[in-house]
Structures are given as structure tokens and as C-alpha cells.
Amino acid sequence: DAVVQDPPRRSSLGVREGIVSKQGDQMTANDRFKESFTSWFWGSMILATAAHFALLNFWPELTAQDLSTDSGEILVVELPPDVVVPPDPEPITRPAAPVASQVEIDENITISPTTFQDNPVNRLPPPPDSILSSGISDGPIFTPFTVRPDIRNRAEVQRTLTREYPPLLRDAGIGGSVEVWFQIDEEGVVRQTLVKTSSGHEALDRAALKVAGVIEFTPALNRDKRVPVWISLPITFTTR
């Protein structure tokens, strides 16, 4: 009978034995390195000890160098005195601008009601000679009118107020009001100006008269007729 044999198998024993032998060689090399390090370490220590002993025995005059430092006297420097910083200056105030006051005058106060019953014709006083000759008096008098004169050039008056305000009083914040009489003819032209109530400052009074000289009015009317009148207006200089 024929006998069937298995194919030869490669044994892994040899492979394992080779690995173990290699590991054994590595461990032996490590041990040899450790042993040689120990011998080198102790040999160097013995050599260093012998060298120091020889130096101290044959050259006893050798000494270590003194590396210490001497500070000596310390020079004290006097610090400069503290500088006192002055406070910040006060901010400069903006120059004041004059403001034209807008005063609403009640017509019932400035014009008394006039009726024929209270003033009959036989009781009216004769007109002054100045009115008969020139149509307007040289001093403030009351003339009946129903439509009060109105300022026509307010923008120009405002510019004149700003220009004529005395600089010293304006910068000092000093203002005032001047009551001025205006003599206005039938065409609304200012014929004369007088100070009715002073502001207490002569410079403001003079400035008010200059402002009054540029004011233009509409004519005053007594019903439908133009009449010459005297009116008073406040000219006020104020600072903002």
C-alpha cells in the first residue's frame, strides 16, 4: 500500500531561538556599557583627587584669588525739588453778542381811547405853533394815531447793534437798556432822537443813539391819514 506523507513543515522554533539570541546579545552590550561607565567614573574621580593632593603638597603657596569687591563711599545725590504744576488757565469766554429785545407794547397802554363825547370840539386846546409851522414839534408830545409805526429794517438794526456795542462793556458782560424818543414825520423818516431813560452807562447811551439813527419806520396813521408822531422804544444791549 502506498503511504501518503505530509509535506515537510517549517518549524518556527529556529526563528524564535534566533530572536532570543539577538535579545541576549543586546542585553550583554548594555551591561558592558554600564560596567565601562562605572570604571571610567571612578577612575576620573581618583585622578582628580590625586591632582588636588599633588597641588596642595608641592605648591602650598597657591591661594585662591580674592574676587570680592569694595563698595567704598556711596555718593548721595540730592534730588531736585518737586515742580509744582500750576493749574490750567480758565477758559476764555466767548465774546458776547448783543441781542435786540423784542418788546410787544400794548396799544391800549400807549394810546388812550379818544372819543368825541369825552373831547368835544369846543373843549379842544389850540395846537402849538410848532405844529402849525412845521407839522411836528421839537419835543415829545402825544399825537393821536391808530396805526403805530413799525420798524422796516430789523436785520440792519441788528447788525448795527452788534457793531456799535462798546467792546469794553461787551467783553465785561455789561449790558443795559436805553429808552429812546423817536421823532417820526409823515413819511416815516426819523427827524430827531433823544434819550428818554438812560442805561446808567454813557457809552451805551451814545451807542443807542447811533443805532436809533439807522432805524427806518413805516408812517403812523390816524385812521387813514399819515401823521407825525413821537414814540419811544427800548434799545437793549445784552450778552449771551
Short mmCIF file of N, CA and C in Angstrom, two decimals, residues 33-204:
data_model
loop_
_atom_site.label_atom_id
_atom_site.label_comp_id
_atom_site.label_asym_id
_atom_site.label_seq_id
_atom_site.Cartn_x
_atom_site.Cartn_y
_atom_site.Cartn_z
N PHE A 33 28.33 48.30 28.66
CA PHE A 33 28.39 49.77 28.67
C PHE A 33 28.30 50.31 30.08
N LYS A 34 27.41 49.73 30.88
CA LYS A 34 27.28 50.16 32.28
C LYS A 34 28.56 49.91 33.06
N GLU A 35 29.14 48.72 32.86
CA GLU A 35 30.36 48.41 33.60
C GLU A 35 31.50 49.33 33.20
N SER A 36 31.64 49.65 31.89
CA SER A 36 32.71 50.55 31.47
C SER A 36 32.48 51.98 31.98
N PHE A 37 31.22 52.43 32.07
CA PHE A 37 30.94 53.76 32.60
C PHE A 37 31.34 53.87 34.06
N THR A 38 31.06 52.87 34.80
CA THR A 38 31.42 52.90 36.23
C THR A 38 32.92 52.99 36.42
N SER A 39 33.67 52.20 35.63
CA SER A 39 35.13 52.23 35.76
C SER A 39 35.70 53.59 35.34
N TRP A 40 35.14 54.17 34.28
CA TRP A 40 35.62 55.48 33.85
C TRP A 40 35.29 56.55 34.89
N PHE A 41 34.12 56.48 35.50
CA PHE A 41 33.72 57.47 36.51
C PHE A 41 34.65 57.44 37.71
N TRP A 42 34.86 56.28 38.26
CA TRP A 42 35.71 56.18 39.45
C TRP A 42 37.17 56.46 39.11
N GLY A 43 37.62 56.08 37.91
CA GLY A 43 38.99 56.41 37.54
C GLY A 43 39.23 57.90 37.47
N SER A 44 38.26 58.65 36.88
CA SER A 44 38.39 60.11 36.81
C SER A 44 38.35 60.74 38.19
N MET A 45 37.52 60.22 39.10
CA MET A 45 37.47 60.76 40.46
C MET A 45 38.80 60.57 41.17
N ILE A 46 39.41 59.39 41.02
CA ILE A 46 40.71 59.12 41.66
C ILE A 46 41.78 60.04 41.08
N LEU A 47 41.78 60.24 39.76
CA LEU A 47 42.77 61.10 39.13
C LEU A 47 42.63 62.54 39.60
N ALA A 48 41.38 63.05 39.72
CA ALA A 48 41.18 64.41 40.19
C ALA A 48 41.63 64.58 41.63
N THR A 49 41.38 63.55 42.47
CA THR A 49 41.82 63.64 43.86
C THR A 49 43.34 63.68 43.95
N ALA A 50 44.01 62.85 43.16
CA ALA A 50 45.47 62.83 43.17
C ALA A 50 46.04 64.15 42.69
N ALA A 51 45.43 64.75 41.69
CA ALA A 51 45.93 66.02 41.18
C ALA A 51 45.81 67.11 42.24
N HIS A 52 44.66 67.20 42.95
CA HIS A 52 44.50 68.19 44.01
C HIS A 52 45.49 67.96 45.15
N PHE A 53 45.71 66.69 45.49
CA PHE A 53 46.66 66.38 46.57
C PHE A 53 48.06 66.82 46.18
N ALA A 54 48.45 66.60 44.91
CA ALA A 54 49.79 67.00 44.47
C ALA A 54 49.95 68.50 44.48
N LEU A 55 48.91 69.23 44.05
CA LEU A 55 48.99 70.69 44.06
C LEU A 55 49.14 71.25 45.46
N LEU A 56 48.37 70.71 46.41
CA LEU A 56 48.44 71.21 47.78
C LEU A 56 49.73 70.81 48.47
N ASN A 57 50.33 69.66 48.03
CA ASN A 57 51.53 69.17 48.69
C ASN A 57 52.79 69.84 48.16
N PHE A 58 52.88 70.03 46.84
CA PHE A 58 54.09 70.57 46.24
C PHE A 58 54.02 72.09 46.04
N TRP A 59 52.87 72.66 45.95
CA TRP A 59 52.74 74.12 45.78
C TRP A 59 51.78 74.68 46.84
N PRO A 60 52.23 74.67 48.10
CA PRO A 60 51.33 75.12 49.18
C PRO A 60 51.06 76.63 49.13
N GLU A 61 51.96 77.44 48.43
CA GLU A 61 51.75 78.89 48.41
C GLU A 61 50.62 79.32 47.48
N LEU A 62 50.11 78.41 46.72
CA LEU A 62 48.99 78.76 45.84
C LEU A 62 47.75 79.09 46.67
N THR A 63 47.15 80.20 46.38
CA THR A 63 45.91 80.62 47.08
C THR A 63 44.87 81.01 46.04
N ALA A 64 43.67 80.98 46.48
CA ALA A 64 42.56 81.38 45.59
C ALA A 64 42.52 82.89 45.46
N GLN A 65 42.19 83.39 44.29
CA GLN A 65 42.13 84.82 44.03
C GLN A 65 40.92 85.44 44.72
N ASP A 66 41.13 86.60 45.34
CA ASP A 66 40.04 87.30 46.03
C ASP A 66 39.24 88.07 44.99
N LEU A 67 38.06 87.64 44.79
CA LEU A 67 37.18 88.27 43.79
C LEU A 67 36.13 89.18 44.42
N SER A 68 36.28 89.47 45.72
CA SER A 68 35.30 90.34 46.37
C SER A 68 35.50 91.79 45.93
N THR A 69 34.47 92.56 46.01
CA THR A 69 34.50 93.98 45.60
C THR A 69 34.28 94.87 46.80
N ASP A 70 34.91 96.05 46.78
CA ASP A 70 34.76 97.03 47.85
C ASP A 70 33.88 98.17 47.34
N SER A 71 32.77 98.37 48.00
CA SER A 71 31.83 99.40 47.55
C SER A 71 32.34 100.81 47.82
N GLY A 72 33.09 101.00 48.91
CA GLY A 72 33.59 102.33 49.23
C GLY A 72 32.46 103.26 49.66
N GLU A 73 32.71 104.56 49.53
CA GLU A 73 31.70 105.54 49.92
C GLU A 73 30.64 105.67 48.82
N ILE A 74 29.44 105.82 49.26
CA ILE A 74 28.32 105.99 48.34
C ILE A 74 27.99 107.48 48.27
N LEU A 75 28.06 108.02 47.09
CA LEU A 75 27.76 109.44 46.89
C LEU A 75 26.25 109.63 46.82
N VAL A 76 25.75 110.42 47.74
CA VAL A 76 24.31 110.68 47.79
C VAL A 76 24.00 111.86 46.88
N VAL A 77 23.15 111.66 45.95
CA VAL A 77 22.76 112.72 45.01
C VAL A 77 21.46 113.34 45.50
N GLU A 78 21.48 114.63 45.68
CA GLU A 78 20.28 115.33 46.12
C GLU A 78 19.30 115.46 44.95
N LEU A 79 18.11 115.00 45.19
CA LEU A 79 17.09 115.09 44.15
C LEU A 79 16.57 116.52 44.03
N PRO A 80 16.25 116.93 42.83
CA PRO A 80 15.70 118.29 42.68
C PRO A 80 14.34 118.39 43.35
N PRO A 81 13.99 119.58 43.78
CA PRO A 81 12.68 119.74 44.43
C PRO A 81 11.54 119.45 43.46
N ASP A 82 10.43 119.07 44.04
CA ASP A 82 9.25 118.78 43.23
C ASP A 82 8.77 120.04 42.53
N VAL A 83 8.45 119.88 41.27
CA VAL A 83 7.96 121.01 40.47
C VAL A 83 6.45 121.10 40.65
N VAL A 84 6.01 122.23 41.08
CA VAL A 84 4.57 122.45 41.28
C VAL A 84 3.98 122.89 39.95
N VAL A 85 3.10 122.07 39.43
CA VAL A 85 2.46 122.38 38.14
C VAL A 85 1.31 123.34 38.39
N PRO A 86 1.33 124.51 37.79
CA PRO A 86 0.23 125.46 38.02
C PRO A 86 -1.06 124.93 37.42
N PRO A 87 -2.17 125.34 37.95
CA PRO A 87 -3.45 124.88 37.39
C PRO A 87 -3.68 125.43 36.00
N ASP A 88 -4.54 124.75 35.26
CA ASP A 88 -4.86 125.19 33.90
C ASP A 88 -5.53 126.56 33.93
N PRO A 89 -5.22 127.41 32.97
CA PRO A 89 -5.89 128.71 32.95
C PRO A 89 -7.37 128.56 32.66
N GLU A 90 -8.11 129.52 33.13
CA GLU A 90 -9.55 129.50 32.90
C GLU A 90 -9.85 129.67 31.41
N PRO A 91 -10.85 128.96 30.93
CA PRO A 91 -11.17 129.09 29.50
C PRO A 91 -11.60 130.51 29.17
N ILE A 92 -11.20 130.93 27.99
CA ILE A 92 -11.54 132.28 27.53
C ILE A 92 -13.00 132.30 27.12
N THR A 93 -13.72 133.22 27.71
CA THR A 93 -15.15 133.32 27.40
C THR A 93 -15.35 133.87 26.00
N ARG A 94 -16.35 133.35 25.39
CA ARG A 94 -16.66 133.80 24.04
C ARG A 94 -17.22 135.21 24.08
N PRO A 95 -16.77 136.09 23.16
CA PRO A 95 -17.30 137.46 23.18
C PRO A 95 -18.82 137.46 23.06
N ALA A 96 -19.39 138.29 23.88
CA ALA A 96 -20.85 138.34 23.90
C ALA A 96 -21.38 139.06 22.66
N ALA A 97 -22.53 138.61 22.25
CA ALA A 97 -23.19 139.22 21.09
C ALA A 97 -24.44 139.95 21.57
N PRO A 98 -24.61 141.18 21.16
CA PRO A 98 -25.81 141.92 21.58
C PRO A 98 -27.06 141.32 20.97
N VAL A 99 -28.12 141.43 21.69
CA VAL A 99 -29.41 140.90 21.25
C VAL A 99 -30.43 142.03 21.28
N ALA A 100 -31.08 142.21 20.19
CA ALA A 100 -32.14 143.23 20.13
C ALA A 100 -33.39 142.67 20.79
N SER A 101 -33.86 143.38 21.79
CA SER A 101 -35.05 142.92 22.51
C SER A 101 -36.30 143.16 21.67
N GLN A 102 -37.17 142.18 21.73
CA GLN A 102 -38.45 142.28 21.04
C GLN A 102 -39.53 142.53 22.10
N VAL A 103 -39.95 143.76 22.19
CA VAL A 103 -40.93 144.15 23.21
C VAL A 103 -42.25 144.42 22.52
N GLU A 104 -43.23 143.67 22.95
CA GLU A 104 -44.58 143.90 22.44
C GLU A 104 -45.27 144.93 23.33
N ILE A 105 -45.64 146.06 22.76
CA ILE A 105 -46.27 147.14 23.51
C ILE A 105 -47.77 147.11 23.24
N ASP A 106 -48.50 147.06 24.30
CA ASP A 106 -49.95 147.04 24.18
C ASP A 106 -50.43 148.41 23.71
N GLU A 107 -51.18 148.43 22.65
CA GLU A 107 -51.65 149.69 22.10
C GLU A 107 -52.60 150.40 23.03
N ASN A 108 -53.32 149.63 23.86
CA ASN A 108 -54.26 150.26 24.80
C ASN A 108 -53.52 151.04 25.88
N ILE A 109 -52.24 150.70 26.12
CA ILE A 109 -51.48 151.42 27.13
C ILE A 109 -50.86 152.67 26.55
N THR A 110 -50.31 152.56 25.35
CA THR A 110 -49.63 153.71 24.75
C THR A 110 -50.60 154.72 24.14
N ILE A 111 -51.76 154.26 23.76
CA ILE A 111 -52.73 155.18 23.13
C ILE A 111 -54.00 155.15 23.98
N SER A 112 -54.30 156.24 24.56
CA SER A 112 -55.54 156.31 25.34
C SER A 112 -56.73 156.43 24.39
N PRO A 113 -57.83 155.80 24.74
CA PRO A 113 -59.01 155.89 23.85
C PRO A 113 -59.51 157.35 23.74
N THR A 114 -59.77 157.76 22.53
CA THR A 114 -60.23 159.13 22.26
C THR A 114 -61.61 159.07 21.61
N THR A 115 -62.55 159.73 22.22
CA THR A 115 -63.91 159.78 21.68
C THR A 115 -64.37 161.23 21.62
N PHE A 116 -65.34 161.47 20.75
CA PHE A 116 -65.88 162.82 20.64
C PHE A 116 -66.70 163.20 21.86
N GLN A 117 -67.27 162.22 22.54
CA GLN A 117 -68.05 162.55 23.72
C GLN A 117 -67.16 163.10 24.83
N ASP A 118 -65.95 162.48 25.01
CA ASP A 118 -65.05 162.97 26.06
C ASP A 118 -64.28 164.22 25.63
N ASN A 119 -64.15 164.41 24.34
CA ASN A 119 -63.39 165.56 23.85
C ASN A 119 -64.23 166.30 22.80
N PRO A 120 -65.17 167.06 23.25
CA PRO A 120 -65.94 167.83 22.25
C PRO A 120 -65.07 168.89 21.61
N VAL A 121 -65.53 169.37 20.47
CA VAL A 121 -64.73 170.31 19.69
C VAL A 121 -64.50 171.60 20.43
N ASN A 122 -65.50 172.09 21.18
CA ASN A 122 -65.34 173.37 21.85
C ASN A 122 -64.37 173.31 23.03
N ARG A 123 -63.95 172.05 23.43
CA ARG A 123 -63.04 171.94 24.58
C ARG A 123 -61.62 171.56 24.15
N LEU A 124 -61.38 171.38 22.87
CA LEU A 124 -60.03 171.03 22.43
C LEU A 124 -59.11 172.22 22.55
N PRO A 125 -57.86 172.01 23.08
CA PRO A 125 -56.91 173.14 23.18
C PRO A 125 -56.37 173.49 21.81
N PRO A 126 -55.93 174.69 21.63
CA PRO A 126 -55.37 175.08 20.31
C PRO A 126 -54.04 174.34 20.09
N PRO A 127 -53.72 173.97 18.87
CA PRO A 127 -52.46 173.29 18.60
C PRO A 127 -51.28 174.22 18.79
N PRO A 128 -50.13 173.67 19.17
CA PRO A 128 -48.94 174.52 19.34
C PRO A 128 -48.53 175.16 18.02
N ASP A 129 -47.81 176.28 18.16
CA ASP A 129 -47.37 176.98 16.97
C ASP A 129 -46.38 176.16 16.16
N SER A 130 -45.57 175.30 16.85
CA SER A 130 -44.58 174.50 16.14
C SER A 130 -45.24 173.50 15.20
N ILE A 131 -46.40 172.97 15.62
CA ILE A 131 -47.10 172.02 14.76
C ILE A 131 -47.69 172.74 13.56
N LEU A 132 -48.20 173.94 13.84
CA LEU A 132 -48.79 174.67 12.73
C LEU A 132 -47.74 175.07 11.70
N SER A 133 -46.52 175.33 12.17
CA SER A 133 -45.50 175.80 11.24
C SER A 133 -44.78 174.67 10.52
N SER A 134 -44.38 173.61 11.27
CA SER A 134 -43.58 172.55 10.66
C SER A 134 -44.28 171.20 10.61
N GLY A 135 -45.40 171.07 11.25
CA GLY A 135 -46.11 169.80 11.24
C GLY A 135 -45.63 168.82 12.28
N ILE A 136 -44.58 169.13 13.05
CA ILE A 136 -44.07 168.24 14.09
C ILE A 136 -43.39 169.09 15.14
N SER A 137 -43.49 168.72 16.40
CA SER A 137 -42.97 169.52 17.49
C SER A 137 -41.49 169.24 17.70
N ASP A 138 -40.84 170.14 18.44
CA ASP A 138 -39.43 169.98 18.77
C ASP A 138 -39.22 169.12 20.00
N GLY A 139 -40.25 168.81 20.76
CA GLY A 139 -40.15 167.97 21.95
C GLY A 139 -41.20 166.90 21.93
N PRO A 140 -41.03 165.86 22.73
CA PRO A 140 -42.01 164.76 22.74
C PRO A 140 -43.38 165.25 23.19
N ILE A 141 -44.38 165.06 22.34
CA ILE A 141 -45.77 165.35 22.66
C ILE A 141 -46.59 164.16 22.18
N PHE A 142 -47.81 164.09 22.67
CA PHE A 142 -48.70 163.00 22.26
C PHE A 142 -49.52 163.44 21.05
N THR A 143 -49.50 162.61 20.01
CA THR A 143 -50.32 162.83 18.83
C THR A 143 -51.20 161.60 18.63
N PRO A 144 -52.49 161.77 18.52
CA PRO A 144 -53.36 160.59 18.35
C PRO A 144 -53.04 159.86 17.05
N PHE A 145 -52.98 158.55 17.13
CA PHE A 145 -52.81 157.73 15.93
C PHE A 145 -53.41 156.36 16.20
N THR A 146 -53.85 155.75 15.12
CA THR A 146 -54.49 154.43 15.24
C THR A 146 -53.57 153.30 14.79
N VAL A 147 -52.58 153.59 13.95
CA VAL A 147 -51.60 152.59 13.49
C VAL A 147 -50.22 153.05 13.92
N ARG A 148 -49.59 152.26 14.73
CA ARG A 148 -48.28 152.61 15.26
C ARG A 148 -47.19 152.38 14.20
N PRO A 149 -46.16 153.23 14.15
CA PRO A 149 -45.05 152.99 13.22
C PRO A 149 -44.35 151.66 13.54
N ASP A 150 -43.92 150.99 12.51
CA ASP A 150 -43.25 149.70 12.67
C ASP A 150 -41.86 149.78 12.03
N ILE A 151 -40.92 149.02 12.59
CA ILE A 151 -39.54 149.02 12.08
C ILE A 151 -39.50 148.21 10.78
N ARG A 152 -38.87 148.78 9.75
CA ARG A 152 -38.81 148.12 8.45
C ARG A 152 -37.48 147.40 8.21
N ASN A 153 -36.41 147.81 8.84
CA ASN A 153 -35.08 147.23 8.57
C ASN A 153 -34.50 146.58 9.83
N ARG A 154 -35.17 145.56 10.32
CA ARG A 154 -34.73 144.91 11.56
C ARG A 154 -33.36 144.24 11.41
N ALA A 155 -33.08 143.65 10.25
CA ALA A 155 -31.78 142.98 10.07
C ALA A 155 -30.64 144.00 10.15
N GLU A 156 -30.82 145.17 9.53
CA GLU A 156 -29.79 146.20 9.59
C GLU A 156 -29.63 146.74 11.01
N VAL A 157 -30.74 146.85 11.72
CA VAL A 157 -30.68 147.31 13.11
C VAL A 157 -29.89 146.32 13.96
N GLN A 158 -30.10 145.02 13.73
CA GLN A 158 -29.37 144.00 14.49
C GLN A 158 -27.87 144.08 14.22
N ARG A 159 -27.51 144.28 12.97
CA ARG A 159 -26.08 144.41 12.64
C ARG A 159 -25.47 145.66 13.28
N THR A 160 -26.24 146.74 13.30
CA THR A 160 -25.74 147.97 13.92
C THR A 160 -25.59 147.80 15.42
N LEU A 161 -26.52 147.07 16.05
CA LEU A 161 -26.39 146.78 17.48
C LEU A 161 -25.08 146.06 17.77
N THR A 162 -24.79 145.06 16.95
CA THR A 162 -23.55 144.30 17.15
C THR A 162 -22.32 145.16 16.93
N ARG A 163 -22.37 146.03 15.93
CA ARG A 163 -21.21 146.85 15.59
C ARG A 163 -20.98 147.96 16.60
N GLU A 164 -22.04 148.55 17.11
CA GLU A 164 -21.92 149.72 17.99
C GLU A 164 -21.82 149.36 19.46
N TYR A 165 -21.98 148.07 19.80
CA TYR A 165 -21.85 147.67 21.21
C TYR A 165 -20.42 148.00 21.68
N PRO A 166 -20.25 148.82 22.73
CA PRO A 166 -18.89 149.16 23.20
C PRO A 166 -18.11 147.89 23.56
N PRO A 167 -16.93 147.69 22.97
CA PRO A 167 -16.20 146.43 23.20
C PRO A 167 -15.85 146.20 24.66
N LEU A 168 -15.47 147.25 25.39
CA LEU A 168 -15.09 147.06 26.79
C LEU A 168 -16.26 146.55 27.61
N LEU A 169 -17.42 147.12 27.40
CA LEU A 169 -18.60 146.69 28.14
C LEU A 169 -19.05 145.31 27.68
N ARG A 170 -18.93 145.03 26.38
CA ARG A 170 -19.35 143.73 25.86
C ARG A 170 -18.48 142.61 26.42
N ASP A 171 -17.15 142.82 26.41
CA ASP A 171 -16.25 141.78 26.92
C ASP A 171 -16.40 141.58 28.42
N ALA A 172 -16.79 142.65 29.12
CA ALA A 172 -17.00 142.52 30.56
C ALA A 172 -18.37 141.97 30.90
N GLY A 173 -19.21 141.74 29.88
CA GLY A 173 -20.54 141.20 30.13
C GLY A 173 -21.52 142.22 30.69
N ILE A 174 -21.26 143.50 30.46
CA ILE A 174 -22.12 144.57 30.98
C ILE A 174 -23.08 144.99 29.88
N GLY A 175 -24.34 144.99 30.19
CA GLY A 175 -25.36 145.40 29.23
C GLY A 175 -26.29 146.43 29.86
N GLY A 176 -27.30 146.79 29.14
CA GLY A 176 -28.27 147.75 29.65
C GLY A 176 -29.30 148.09 28.59
N SER A 177 -30.34 148.78 29.02
CA SER A 177 -31.42 149.16 28.12
C SER A 177 -31.56 150.68 28.15
N VAL A 178 -31.69 151.24 26.96
CA VAL A 178 -31.84 152.70 26.82
C VAL A 178 -33.19 152.96 26.17
N GLU A 179 -34.01 153.77 26.83
CA GLU A 179 -35.29 154.18 26.26
C GLU A 179 -35.07 155.44 25.43
N VAL A 180 -35.41 155.36 24.14
CA VAL A 180 -35.09 156.45 23.20
C VAL A 180 -36.39 156.99 22.61
N TRP A 181 -36.48 158.34 22.57
CA TRP A 181 -37.56 159.02 21.88
C TRP A 181 -37.21 159.12 20.39
N PHE A 182 -38.22 158.84 19.54
CA PHE A 182 -38.06 158.97 18.09
C PHE A 182 -39.08 159.99 17.59
N GLN A 183 -38.61 160.97 16.83
CA GLN A 183 -39.48 161.94 16.18
C GLN A 183 -39.62 161.51 14.71
N ILE A 184 -40.82 161.07 14.33
CA ILE A 184 -41.06 160.47 13.02
C ILE A 184 -42.06 161.35 12.26
N ASP A 185 -41.70 161.70 11.03
CA ASP A 185 -42.58 162.56 10.25
C ASP A 185 -43.62 161.72 9.49
N GLU A 186 -44.38 162.38 8.59
CA GLU A 186 -45.47 161.70 7.89
C GLU A 186 -44.96 160.62 6.93
N GLU A 187 -43.69 160.68 6.52
CA GLU A 187 -43.14 159.70 5.60
C GLU A 187 -42.44 158.55 6.32
N GLY A 188 -42.40 158.59 7.65
CA GLY A 188 -41.73 157.54 8.42
C GLY A 188 -40.25 157.78 8.62
N VAL A 189 -39.78 159.01 8.29
CA VAL A 189 -38.36 159.34 8.44
C VAL A 189 -38.13 159.85 9.86
N VAL A 190 -37.05 159.38 10.48
CA VAL A 190 -36.68 159.81 11.83
C VAL A 190 -36.01 161.18 11.72
N ARG A 191 -36.63 162.17 12.36
CA ARG A 191 -36.10 163.53 12.32
C ARG A 191 -35.22 163.84 13.52
N GLN A 192 -35.49 163.19 14.66
CA GLN A 192 -34.76 163.52 15.87
C GLN A 192 -34.83 162.33 16.83
N THR A 193 -33.77 162.14 17.62
CA THR A 193 -33.75 161.09 18.65
C THR A 193 -33.25 161.71 19.94
N LEU A 194 -33.86 161.32 21.04
CA LEU A 194 -33.50 161.80 22.37
C LEU A 194 -33.50 160.62 23.34
N VAL A 195 -32.63 160.70 24.33
CA VAL A 195 -32.60 159.66 25.37
C VAL A 195 -33.70 159.97 26.38
N LYS A 196 -34.64 159.04 26.49
CA LYS A 196 -35.72 159.20 27.47
C LYS A 196 -35.31 158.67 28.83
N THR A 197 -34.75 157.45 28.85
CA THR A 197 -34.29 156.84 30.10
C THR A 197 -32.89 156.28 29.86
N SER A 198 -31.93 156.74 30.65
CA SER A 198 -30.55 156.31 30.46
C SER A 198 -30.34 154.90 31.01
N SER A 199 -29.33 154.21 30.45
CA SER A 199 -28.97 152.86 30.94
C SER A 199 -28.05 152.92 32.14
N GLY A 200 -27.53 154.09 32.45
CA GLY A 200 -26.55 154.20 33.53
C GLY A 200 -25.12 154.20 33.03
N HIS A 201 -24.92 153.91 31.74
CA HIS A 201 -23.59 153.93 31.14
C HIS A 201 -23.63 154.89 29.95
N GLU A 202 -22.79 155.90 30.00
CA GLU A 202 -22.80 156.90 28.94
C GLU A 202 -22.44 156.28 27.59
N ALA A 203 -21.54 155.29 27.61
CA ALA A 203 -21.14 154.66 26.35
C ALA A 203 -22.32 153.92 25.71
N LEU A 204 -23.14 153.28 26.52
CA LEU A 204 -24.32 152.58 25.98
C LEU A 204 -25.34 153.58 25.47
#
